[in-house]
Amino acid sequence: MDEVLLRSLTPSVLTVLVRRGADFAAAEDAVQDALVEALRVWAAGPPRDAKGWLVTVAWRRFLDATRADAARRRREERVQEEPAPGPAHAVDDTLQLYFLCAHPSLTPASAVALTLRAVGGLTTRQIAEAYLVPEPTMAQRISRAKRTVSGVRFDRPGDVATVLRVLYLVFNEGYSGDVDLAAEAIRLTRQLAARIDHPEVAGLLALMLLHHARRAARTAPDGSLVPLAEQDRGRWDTALIAEGVGILQAALARDRLGEFQAQAAVAALHADAPTAGETDWVQIVEWYDELTRLTGSPVVRLNRAVAVGEADGPRAGLAALAGLDASLPRHAAVAAYLHERDGDLATAARLYAEAAHTAPNLAERDHLTRQAARLNARRGR
């Protein structure tokens, strides 16, 4: 396999797809899929027309992705912008597709990746960012999953835990503002809750509702991000909050704590505080301790460091942050916030600028850039 040849052909293949009408991001994704396929099938050497082969495969991948995206958009159009409270009534085959893609022949990680790509309509890059892995690694994982299920019968649906993980990631992608999928994820989770009596299904639904209740207050009229502490709580959707809290309380009463219930409990404590200053950070730290025990996730530990900084002071937060990998997404932003609260404006400004360079979306990058500029202006007075 001549990887040098593949790298040399990539720009020209990408150019061909763009000239044929593919937008650049979609073309990049399709070419990446074609390169992964080439790595698999060119073991004995490249074909005579290597570029033509790559263009053909990449164009097919682009068309497949375009059809999948069109189908996803049609599903989204059936959903109102804001999810209506109460049990789900309308039922379609989307949720069944989630279960089928979560096939028992796949590992949970591969099943989630495949479902997000094939049904959720997310790009390989978006999925890779959600899993904190390089894009080529995720592309290979998805390709392996496709090969695994290509010859199996879809008569054994996957387990609930895998489907919950997919719905959670789809909601987070929509909640970030990059792709508007949050309402669709809530709709499907309502359907799942209507079919399955499980405390973690209820926990996930409660978590989604509590986060979605803050949607209107998360951005200013100019599109800039508004941090939680600065949001106008009068704009929060109290009906969604009440529904989410009620669902969560019923789930917690069953004494079968899971990750999504614990996350929802944190969201409920934020929703319960009349002002940011009245937030019960001590109890939030306790819930993050439970989440750390349940998941061992470095992202959970990163969020816990923020909570510790609020409950016990910024020095304590920085101490909790010290044991984490500095390459974690948003690590620099958290460190900047804690250093600012500790009075070290120079370090905080530098870290805000550093965080802006690695921000996952434009709105977050602009917010972090403004934070760095604000502190530099204060230092210059």
XYZ file of C-alpha atoms in Angstrom:
381
model
C 0.000 0.000 0.000
C 1.535 3.308 -1.135
C 0.303 5.842 1.411
C 2.469 8.508 -0.227
C 0.473 7.996 -3.442
C -2.803 8.381 -1.547
C -1.673 11.613 0.055
C -0.523 13.002 -3.284
C -3.851 12.199 -4.960
C -6.055 13.581 -2.196
C -6.068 17.274 -3.280
C -6.916 16.498 -6.909
C -9.697 14.054 -5.951
C -11.114 16.673 -3.595
C -11.027 19.255 -6.392
C -12.954 16.948 -8.742
C -15.745 16.443 -6.187
C -16.046 20.168 -5.517
C -16.243 20.870 -9.250
C -19.019 18.306 -9.526
C -21.061 20.285 -7.001
C -20.117 18.867 -3.600
C -19.594 21.407 -0.845
C -16.064 21.365 0.524
C -16.793 19.829 3.942
C -18.907 17.014 2.460
C -16.281 16.410 -0.217
C -13.565 16.110 2.432
C -15.650 13.570 4.322
C -16.286 11.518 1.171
C -12.618 11.553 0.151
C -11.642 10.413 3.652
C -14.022 7.458 3.340
C -12.526 6.627 -0.062
C -8.990 6.713 1.353
C -9.973 4.337 4.143
C -11.494 1.999 1.558
C -8.325 2.203 -0.523
C -6.222 1.212 2.469
C -8.386 -1.880 2.756
C -8.587 -3.035 -0.868
C -5.264 -1.894 -2.319
C -3.226 -4.334 -0.259
C -1.648 -5.862 -3.386
C -1.061 -2.489 -4.988
C -3.047 0.407 -6.452
C -5.207 0.006 -9.579
C -3.981 1.288 -12.935
C -6.052 4.453 -12.650
C -5.702 5.176 -8.935
C -7.125 8.684 -9.165
C -10.149 7.524 -11.178
C -10.797 4.771 -8.635
C -10.681 7.243 -5.743
C -12.926 9.747 -7.542
C -15.523 7.047 -8.254
C -15.582 5.733 -4.672
C -15.525 9.211 -3.128
C -18.385 10.401 -5.361
C -20.482 7.388 -4.371
C -19.767 8.110 -0.703
C -20.795 11.721 -1.252
C -24.078 10.685 -2.898
C -24.811 8.218 -0.086
C -24.159 10.894 2.518
C -26.293 13.422 0.622
C -29.225 10.991 0.490
C -28.832 10.224 4.205
C -28.733 13.933 5.004
C -31.839 14.577 2.907
C -33.680 11.797 4.737
C -32.606 13.243 8.085
C -33.787 16.705 7.093
C -37.165 15.328 6.059
C -37.478 13.763 9.526
C -36.501 17.048 11.167
C -39.105 18.930 9.173
C -41.774 16.765 10.784
C -40.717 17.989 14.192
C -41.738 21.343 15.618
C -38.951 23.661 16.695
C -39.758 23.179 20.373
C -40.737 19.698 21.631
C -44.240 19.553 23.075
C -44.499 18.327 26.684
C -46.021 14.993 27.566
C -45.834 11.487 26.105
C -44.978 10.966 22.449
C -47.810 10.081 20.106
C -46.480 10.000 16.565
C -44.343 6.952 15.810
C -42.131 6.409 12.767
C -39.383 3.949 11.895
C -36.453 6.173 12.922
C -36.131 4.740 16.420
C -36.237 1.217 14.992
C -33.348 2.159 12.694
C -31.360 3.234 15.744
C -31.867 -0.199 17.301
C -30.987 -2.020 14.091
C -27.763 -0.068 13.622
C -26.846 -0.919 17.229
C -26.425 -4.547 16.057
C -25.111 -7.157 18.532
C -22.301 -8.052 16.103
C -20.793 -4.594 16.669
C -18.988 -3.253 19.706
C -20.964 -0.480 21.431
C -18.470 2.157 20.248
C -18.706 0.998 16.633
C -22.500 0.766 16.798
C -22.757 4.332 18.082
C -20.410 5.639 15.397
C -22.260 3.824 12.613
C -25.676 5.015 13.793
C -24.568 8.624 14.114
C -23.187 8.498 10.576
C -25.913 6.477 8.845
C -29.054 7.596 10.689
C -28.112 10.691 12.675
C -26.611 12.377 9.629
C -23.473 13.583 11.426
C -20.145 13.868 9.626
C -17.132 11.725 10.477
C -15.435 14.835 11.852
C -18.310 15.622 14.225
C -18.372 12.046 15.505
C -14.600 12.020 15.992
C -14.791 15.225 18.026
C -17.522 13.734 20.217
C -15.308 10.696 20.921
C -12.080 12.706 21.340
C -10.273 10.701 18.639
C -8.596 11.726 15.343
C -10.873 11.873 12.309
C -8.980 9.115 10.377
C -9.358 6.788 13.370
C -13.103 7.355 13.426
C -13.353 6.936 9.650
C -11.698 3.524 9.943
C -14.003 2.559 12.820
C -17.087 3.445 10.785
C -15.795 1.607 7.722
C -15.106 -1.522 9.801
C -18.611 -1.316 11.260
C -20.102 -1.078 7.760
C -18.141 -4.140 6.654
C -19.167 -6.072 9.764
C -22.880 -5.569 9.234
C -22.821 -5.815 5.438
C -23.407 -9.559 5.537
C -25.594 -9.970 8.611
C -29.356 -10.130 8.993
C -30.898 -7.213 10.845
C -33.266 -9.339 12.867
C -31.559 -8.835 16.232
C -31.817 -5.252 17.423
C -29.133 -3.778 19.660
C -29.391 -2.987 23.344
C -30.963 0.046 24.967
C -27.688 1.353 26.409
C -26.153 1.760 22.955
C -29.246 3.509 21.590
C -29.253 5.850 24.587
C -25.626 6.733 23.912
C -26.465 7.565 20.294
C -29.439 9.736 21.254
C -27.301 11.527 23.841
C -24.601 12.353 21.286
C -27.144 13.447 18.665
C -28.734 15.793 21.217
C -25.354 17.212 22.228
C -24.490 17.908 18.595
C -27.798 19.702 18.155
C -27.451 21.513 21.476
C -24.020 22.831 20.452
C -25.707 24.765 17.653
C -23.603 23.177 14.885
C -26.452 20.974 13.658
C -30.052 21.485 14.805
C -30.899 17.981 15.972
C -31.857 18.615 19.595
C -35.631 18.563 19.062
C -35.395 15.389 16.991
C -33.355 13.664 19.717
C -35.970 14.654 22.313
C -38.779 13.361 20.111
C -37.105 9.970 19.716
C -36.250 9.743 23.419
C -39.891 10.438 24.264
C -40.855 7.536 22.000
C -38.304 5.298 23.685
C -39.562 6.284 27.148
C -43.116 5.443 26.054
C -41.989 1.961 24.984
C -39.454 1.066 27.695
C -39.831 1.489 31.444
C -36.186 2.075 32.357
C -34.755 4.676 34.786
C -31.859 5.587 32.474
C -34.226 6.236 29.566
C -36.136 8.555 31.885
C -32.852 10.064 33.071
C -31.781 10.873 29.526
C -35.156 12.419 28.690
C -35.008 14.553 31.848
C -31.464 15.650 31.006
C -32.463 16.696 27.490
C -35.514 18.629 28.686
C -33.593 20.472 31.392
C -30.855 21.530 28.972
C -33.283 22.392 26.188
C -35.244 24.596 28.595
C -32.289 27.034 28.588
C -32.009 27.203 24.806
C -33.561 30.643 24.304
C -31.185 32.230 26.825
C -27.977 30.637 25.551
C -27.313 33.192 22.813
C -27.529 36.986 22.577
C -29.377 38.731 19.713
C -26.070 38.995 17.814
C -25.583 35.199 18.061
C -22.842 35.316 20.688
C -22.794 32.767 23.499
C -24.166 33.730 26.909
C -22.517 31.767 29.771
C -24.845 30.010 32.191
C -24.074 32.442 35.022
C -25.048 35.412 32.833
C -28.215 33.995 31.263
C -31.587 35.675 31.754
C -33.326 32.968 33.771
C -36.666 34.558 32.997
C -36.247 33.239 29.459
C -35.865 29.632 30.596
C -38.812 27.385 29.706
C -40.370 26.637 33.096
C -42.746 24.030 31.662
C -39.867 21.959 30.295
C -37.988 22.369 33.587
C -40.982 21.186 35.598
C -41.477 18.202 33.310
C -37.777 17.299 33.416
C -37.586 17.544 37.207
C -40.718 15.408 37.599
C -39.360 12.687 35.302
C -35.996 12.770 37.106
C -37.514 12.488 40.581
C -39.532 9.445 39.527
C -36.405 7.820 38.063
C -34.222 8.522 41.117
C -36.898 7.082 43.396
C -36.268 3.664 41.803
C -32.734 3.650 43.300
C -31.036 2.424 40.114
C -28.696 5.351 39.545
C -27.047 5.707 36.154
C -24.973 8.245 34.284
C -27.853 10.105 32.660
C -29.811 10.425 35.910
C -26.721 11.882 37.616
C -26.173 14.366 34.786
C -29.835 15.336 34.929
C -29.503 15.909 38.683
C -26.725 18.447 38.019
C -28.895 20.177 35.403
C -31.838 20.234 37.830
C -29.739 21.943 40.508
C -28.806 24.667 38.022
C -32.452 25.035 37.015
C -33.565 25.226 40.649
C -31.288 28.163 41.533
C -33.117 31.535 41.278
C -29.752 33.214 40.524
C -26.290 31.973 39.620
C -25.029 33.020 43.046
C -27.574 30.777 44.770
C -26.481 27.607 42.950
C -25.883 24.669 45.306
C -22.329 23.941 44.143
C -21.569 21.642 47.069
C -24.336 19.275 46.003
C -23.241 19.570 42.361
C -19.734 18.434 43.344
C -21.288 15.429 45.078
C -23.165 14.513 41.890
C -19.969 14.869 39.865
C -18.312 12.502 42.335
C -21.075 9.995 41.540
C -20.583 10.572 37.808
C -16.831 10.036 38.140
C -17.498 6.754 39.923
C -19.981 5.671 37.253
C -18.000 6.690 34.169
C -14.385 7.503 34.988
C -14.704 10.089 32.199
C -12.010 12.783 31.987
C -14.665 15.197 30.700
C -16.701 14.602 33.872
C -13.582 15.293 35.944
C -13.043 18.502 33.987
C -16.577 19.663 34.792
C -16.058 18.594 38.397
C -13.020 20.896 38.615
C -15.249 23.850 37.703
C -17.764 22.851 40.366
C -15.011 22.439 42.973
C -13.732 25.896 42.056
C -17.180 27.339 42.713
C -17.772 25.391 45.921
C -14.327 25.615 47.535
C -12.567 28.439 45.717
C -10.469 28.715 42.532
C -7.295 27.284 44.089
C -9.178 24.101 44.928
C -10.541 24.005 41.382
C -7.049 24.376 39.917
C -5.825 21.565 42.166
C -8.628 19.327 40.859
C -7.667 20.315 37.314
C -3.968 19.573 37.808
C -4.312 15.817 37.345
C -6.055 16.052 33.968
C -4.567 15.903 30.485
C -4.104 19.464 29.212
C -5.045 18.334 25.681
C -8.644 17.629 26.761
C -11.185 19.738 24.859
C -12.017 22.917 26.828
C -9.240 22.232 29.371
C -7.616 25.576 28.583
C -10.948 27.396 28.862
C -11.610 25.901 32.308
C -8.070 26.731 33.454
C -8.505 30.292 32.178
C -11.737 30.748 34.111
C -10.228 29.439 37.353
C -7.070 31.558 36.985
C -9.237 34.629 36.376
C -11.226 33.958 39.531
C -7.906 33.546 41.382
C -6.782 36.990 40.195
C -4.092 35.850 37.734
C -5.327 37.869 34.763
C -2.206 37.454 32.618
C -2.348 33.660 32.729
C -6.109 33.691 32.260
C -5.897 35.925 29.165
C -3.214 33.702 27.632
C -5.268 30.564 28.276
C -8.479 32.108 26.888
C -6.601 32.932 23.665
C -5.163 29.413 23.561
C -8.628 27.918 24.088
C -10.041 30.044 21.264
C -7.645 28.439 18.788
C -9.000 24.958 19.558
C -12.681 25.865 20.050
C -15.056 23.368 18.378
C -17.301 26.006 16.769
C -17.279 29.647 15.718
C -19.574 30.904 18.483
C -17.379 29.410 21.211
C -14.218 30.695 19.532
C -15.606 34.221 19.392
C -16.676 34.055 23.038
C -13.232 32.937 24.200
C -11.510 35.559 22.047
C -13.654 38.261 23.637
C -12.798 36.937 27.107
C -9.076 37.195 26.336
C -9.522 40.727 24.949
C -11.534 41.771 28.013
C -8.795 40.661 30.400
C -6.029 42.206 28.320
C -7.951 45.494 28.374
C -8.287 45.296 32.171
C -4.543 44.655 32.537
C -3.754 47.668 30.338
C -5.652 50.164 32.508
